[in-house]
Short mmCIF file of C-alpha atoms in Angstrom, two decimals:
data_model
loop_
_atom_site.label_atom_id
_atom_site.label_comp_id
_atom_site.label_asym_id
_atom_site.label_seq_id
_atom_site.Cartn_x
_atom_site.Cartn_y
_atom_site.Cartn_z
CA UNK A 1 -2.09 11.60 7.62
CA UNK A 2 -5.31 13.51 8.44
CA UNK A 3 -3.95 16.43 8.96
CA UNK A 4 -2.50 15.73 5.34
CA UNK A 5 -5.65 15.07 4.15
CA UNK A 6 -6.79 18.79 5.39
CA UNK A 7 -8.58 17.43 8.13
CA UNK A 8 -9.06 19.74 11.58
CA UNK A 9 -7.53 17.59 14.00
CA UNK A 10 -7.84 17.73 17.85
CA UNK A 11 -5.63 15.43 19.82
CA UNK A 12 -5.91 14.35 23.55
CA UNK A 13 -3.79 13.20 26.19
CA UNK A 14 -3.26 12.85 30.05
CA UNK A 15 0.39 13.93 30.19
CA UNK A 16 0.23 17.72 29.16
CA UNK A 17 3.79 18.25 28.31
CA UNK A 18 3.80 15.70 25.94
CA UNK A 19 0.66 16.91 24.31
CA UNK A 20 1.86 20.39 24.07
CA UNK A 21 4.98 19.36 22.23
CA UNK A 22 2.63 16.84 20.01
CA UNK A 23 0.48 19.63 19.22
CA UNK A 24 3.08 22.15 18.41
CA UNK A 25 4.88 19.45 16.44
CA UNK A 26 1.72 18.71 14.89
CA UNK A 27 -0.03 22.00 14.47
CA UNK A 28 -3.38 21.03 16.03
CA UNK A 29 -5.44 21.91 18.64
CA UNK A 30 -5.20 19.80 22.04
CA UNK A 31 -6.80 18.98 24.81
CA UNK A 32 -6.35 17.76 28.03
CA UNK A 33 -8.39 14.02 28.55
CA UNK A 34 -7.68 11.13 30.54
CA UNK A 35 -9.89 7.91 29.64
CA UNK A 36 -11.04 7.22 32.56
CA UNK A 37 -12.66 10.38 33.41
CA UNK A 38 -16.08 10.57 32.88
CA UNK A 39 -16.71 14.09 33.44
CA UNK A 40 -13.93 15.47 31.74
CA UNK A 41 -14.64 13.29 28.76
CA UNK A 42 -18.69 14.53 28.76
CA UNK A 43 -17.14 18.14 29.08
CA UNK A 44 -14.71 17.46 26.23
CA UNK A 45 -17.65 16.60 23.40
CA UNK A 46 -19.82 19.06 25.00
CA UNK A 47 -17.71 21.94 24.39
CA UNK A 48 -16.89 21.27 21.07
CA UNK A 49 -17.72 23.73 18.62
CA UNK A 50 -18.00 22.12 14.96
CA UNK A 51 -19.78 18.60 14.41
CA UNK A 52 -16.81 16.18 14.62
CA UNK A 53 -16.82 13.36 11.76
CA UNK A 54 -14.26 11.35 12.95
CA UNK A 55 -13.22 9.66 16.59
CA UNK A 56 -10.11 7.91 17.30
CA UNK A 57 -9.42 6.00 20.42
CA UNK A 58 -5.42 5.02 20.51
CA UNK A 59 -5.25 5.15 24.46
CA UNK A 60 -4.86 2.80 27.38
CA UNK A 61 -1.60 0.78 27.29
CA UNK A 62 -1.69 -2.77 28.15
CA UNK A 63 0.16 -4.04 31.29
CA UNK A 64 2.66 -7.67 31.03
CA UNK A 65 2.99 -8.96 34.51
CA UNK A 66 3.08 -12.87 35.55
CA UNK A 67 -0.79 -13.52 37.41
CA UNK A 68 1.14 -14.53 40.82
CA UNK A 69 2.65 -10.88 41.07
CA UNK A 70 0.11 -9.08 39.23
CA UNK A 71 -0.71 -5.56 40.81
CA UNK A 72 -4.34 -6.12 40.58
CA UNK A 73 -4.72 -1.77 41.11
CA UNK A 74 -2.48 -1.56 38.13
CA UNK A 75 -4.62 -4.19 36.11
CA UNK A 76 -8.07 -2.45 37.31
CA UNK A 77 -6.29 1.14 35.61
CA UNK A 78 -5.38 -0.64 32.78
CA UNK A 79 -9.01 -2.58 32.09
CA UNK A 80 -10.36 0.77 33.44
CA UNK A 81 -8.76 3.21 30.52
CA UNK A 82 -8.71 0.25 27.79
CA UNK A 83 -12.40 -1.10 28.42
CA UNK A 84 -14.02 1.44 29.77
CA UNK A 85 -12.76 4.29 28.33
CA UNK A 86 -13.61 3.13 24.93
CA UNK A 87 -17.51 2.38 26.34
CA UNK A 88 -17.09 6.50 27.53
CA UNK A 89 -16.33 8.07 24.48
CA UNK A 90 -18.39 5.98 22.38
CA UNK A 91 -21.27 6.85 24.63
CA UNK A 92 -20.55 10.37 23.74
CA UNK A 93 -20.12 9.55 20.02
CA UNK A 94 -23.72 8.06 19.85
CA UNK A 95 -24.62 11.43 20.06
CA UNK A 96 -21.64 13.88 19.40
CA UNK A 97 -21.13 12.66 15.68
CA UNK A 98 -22.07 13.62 12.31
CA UNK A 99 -24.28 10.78 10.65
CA UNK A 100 -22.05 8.39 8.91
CA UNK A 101 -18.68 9.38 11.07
CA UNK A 102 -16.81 7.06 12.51
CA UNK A 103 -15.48 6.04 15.86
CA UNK A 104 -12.30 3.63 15.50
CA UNK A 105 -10.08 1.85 18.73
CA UNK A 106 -6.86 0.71 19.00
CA UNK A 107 -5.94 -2.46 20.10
CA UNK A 108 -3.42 -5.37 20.30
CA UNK A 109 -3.53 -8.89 18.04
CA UNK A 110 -1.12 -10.82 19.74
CA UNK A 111 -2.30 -11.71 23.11
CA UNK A 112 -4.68 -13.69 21.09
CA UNK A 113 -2.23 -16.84 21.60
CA UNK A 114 -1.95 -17.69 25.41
CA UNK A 115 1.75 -17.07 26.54
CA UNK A 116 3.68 -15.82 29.89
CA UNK A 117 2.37 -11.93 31.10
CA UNK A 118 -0.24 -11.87 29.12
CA UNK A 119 -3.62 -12.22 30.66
CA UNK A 120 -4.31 -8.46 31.13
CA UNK A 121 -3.34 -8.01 27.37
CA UNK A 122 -5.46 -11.05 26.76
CA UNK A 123 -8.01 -9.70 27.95
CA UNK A 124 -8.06 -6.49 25.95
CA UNK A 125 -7.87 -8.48 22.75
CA UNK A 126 -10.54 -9.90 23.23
CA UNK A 127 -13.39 -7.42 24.55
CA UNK A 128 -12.36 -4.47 22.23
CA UNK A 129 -13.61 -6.31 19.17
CA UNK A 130 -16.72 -7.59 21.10
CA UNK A 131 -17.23 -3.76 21.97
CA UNK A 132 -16.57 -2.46 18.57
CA UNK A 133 -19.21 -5.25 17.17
CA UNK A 134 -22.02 -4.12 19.66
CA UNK A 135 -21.07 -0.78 19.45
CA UNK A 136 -21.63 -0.78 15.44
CA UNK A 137 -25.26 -1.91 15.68
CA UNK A 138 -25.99 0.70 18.90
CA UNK A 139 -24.22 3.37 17.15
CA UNK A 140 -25.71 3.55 13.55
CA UNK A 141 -25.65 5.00 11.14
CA UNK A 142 -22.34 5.99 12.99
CA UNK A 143 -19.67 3.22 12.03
CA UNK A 144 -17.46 2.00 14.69
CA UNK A 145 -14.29 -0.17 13.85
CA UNK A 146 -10.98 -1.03 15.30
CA UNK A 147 -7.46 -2.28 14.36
CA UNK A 148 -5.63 -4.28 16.17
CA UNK A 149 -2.06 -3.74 16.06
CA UNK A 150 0.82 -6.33 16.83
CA UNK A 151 4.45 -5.50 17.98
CA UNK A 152 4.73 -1.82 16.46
CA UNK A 153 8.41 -0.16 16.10
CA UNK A 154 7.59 3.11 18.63
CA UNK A 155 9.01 5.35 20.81
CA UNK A 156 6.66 3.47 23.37
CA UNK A 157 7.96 -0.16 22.20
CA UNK A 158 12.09 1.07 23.17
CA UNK A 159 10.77 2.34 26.42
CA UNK A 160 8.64 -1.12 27.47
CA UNK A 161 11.59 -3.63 25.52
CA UNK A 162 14.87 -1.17 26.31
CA UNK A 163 17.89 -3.45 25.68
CA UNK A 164 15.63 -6.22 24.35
CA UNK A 165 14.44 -4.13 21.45
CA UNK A 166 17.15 -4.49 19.15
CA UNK A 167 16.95 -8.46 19.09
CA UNK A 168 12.96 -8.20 19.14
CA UNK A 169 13.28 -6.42 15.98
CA UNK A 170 15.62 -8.43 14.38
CA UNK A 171 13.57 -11.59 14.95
CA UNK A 172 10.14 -9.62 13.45
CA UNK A 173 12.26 -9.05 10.49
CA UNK A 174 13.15 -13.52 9.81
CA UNK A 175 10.24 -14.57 10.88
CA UNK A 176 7.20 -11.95 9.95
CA UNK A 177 5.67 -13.25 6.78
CA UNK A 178 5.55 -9.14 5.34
CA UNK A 179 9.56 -9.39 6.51
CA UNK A 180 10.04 -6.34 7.97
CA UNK A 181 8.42 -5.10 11.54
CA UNK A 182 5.39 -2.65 11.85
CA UNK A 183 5.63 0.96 11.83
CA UNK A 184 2.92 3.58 12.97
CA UNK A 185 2.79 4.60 9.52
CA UNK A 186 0.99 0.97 8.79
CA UNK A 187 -1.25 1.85 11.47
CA UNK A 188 -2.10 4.72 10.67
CA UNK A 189 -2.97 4.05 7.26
CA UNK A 190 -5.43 1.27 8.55
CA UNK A 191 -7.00 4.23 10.37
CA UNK A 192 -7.79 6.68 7.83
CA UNK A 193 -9.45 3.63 5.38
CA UNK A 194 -11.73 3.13 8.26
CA UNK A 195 -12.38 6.77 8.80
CA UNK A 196 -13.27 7.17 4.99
CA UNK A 197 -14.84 3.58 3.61
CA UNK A 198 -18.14 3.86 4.54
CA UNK A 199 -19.02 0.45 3.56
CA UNK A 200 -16.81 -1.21 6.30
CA UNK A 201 -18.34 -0.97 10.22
CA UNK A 202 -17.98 -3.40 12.99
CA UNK A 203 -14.71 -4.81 11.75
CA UNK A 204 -11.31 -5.44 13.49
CA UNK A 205 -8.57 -4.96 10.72
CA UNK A 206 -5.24 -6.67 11.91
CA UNK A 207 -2.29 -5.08 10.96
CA UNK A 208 0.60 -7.36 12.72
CA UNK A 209 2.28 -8.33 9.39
CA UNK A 210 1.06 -11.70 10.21
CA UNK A 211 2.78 -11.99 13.70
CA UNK A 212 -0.62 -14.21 14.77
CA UNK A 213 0.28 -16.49 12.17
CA UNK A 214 3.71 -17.62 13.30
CA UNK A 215 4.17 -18.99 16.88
CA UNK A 216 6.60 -16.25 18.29
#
């Protein structure tokens, strides 16, 4: 959608195979980033060429695991890349953006309710807005905002749900008020209003088709 919008896009990723064939699908300019390192991340700004207007944060997966076998070094990554990756770039940003860009993050919505796996997700839904809020006031007149997604139909979602997927969407669709399940496209679409209304900053937009509202 930005690059629809004739916007010069750079995206990032750890995995470099899947960001070459991203960015050759895409026709953008990559770069190699991992959220959790600092250095690489200071680098990254640093070298950039052009003031950058806009800042998207979509990395740093959540992790579902019961507390009693949670791999605590998996859950440290997670809150790691999720939590402290977003406090990384948007140290960067408080510097490395145009006046009046944005910085947005991605997070979840429905770990909000308490339920089996999900204190690491939990967790994340609750400290990205609290970041987003602080960050806002720190970062201005840079806005900083962040959308917090429920169950999304992904590439990502099939690999996580695999056989489960089919009945997980099927459900979404009867019981979602919106009746029909999330796409990317819906998420996106949050993005780019956040990226271009420059009244809105310090806000977390859900876009879950109301999946907060219902009690599965």
């Amino acid at each position: 959608l930005a690059r629809a919008s004739d916007a010069r896009v750079i995206i990032t990723g750890r995995n470099p195979d899947r960001l070459a064939s991203a960015g050759e699908e895409l026709q953008v300019s990559t770069a190699t980033l991992h959220l959790t390192d600092t250095e690489g991340i200071h680098a990254f700004f640093a070298g950039l060429t052009c003031a950058v207007d806009h800042v998207l944060v979509s990395g740093g997966a959540p992790t579902y695991a019961p507390i009693a076998s949670l791999d605590l070094g998996v859950a440290l990554q997670v809150l790691d890349e999720h939590l402290l990756g977003s406090l990384r770039v948007a140290r960067e940003c408080a510097q490395g953006l145009r006046p009046g860009g944005s910085l947005t993050f991605i997070t979840g919505s429905h770990a909000r309710h308490p339920g089996p796996n999900l204190t690491i997700a939990a967790i994340l839904a609750a400290a990205l807005p609290t970041i987003t809020a602080n960050a806002a006031l720190e970062l201005a007149p840079t806005r900083v905002n962040a959308v917090a997604a429920g169950f999304v139909d992904t590439p990502l979602s099939a690999r996580l749900l695999g056989d489960e997927l089919r009945p997980r969407l099927l459900r979404l669709q009867e019981t979602l008020p919106i009746r029909r399940v999330v796409g990317s496209t819906d998420v996106a679409k949050a993005v780019i209003h956040l990226m271009t209304n420059t009244a809105v900053t310090g806000a977390t937009f859900d876009v879950d088709g109301g999946q907060q509202l219902i009690s599965s």
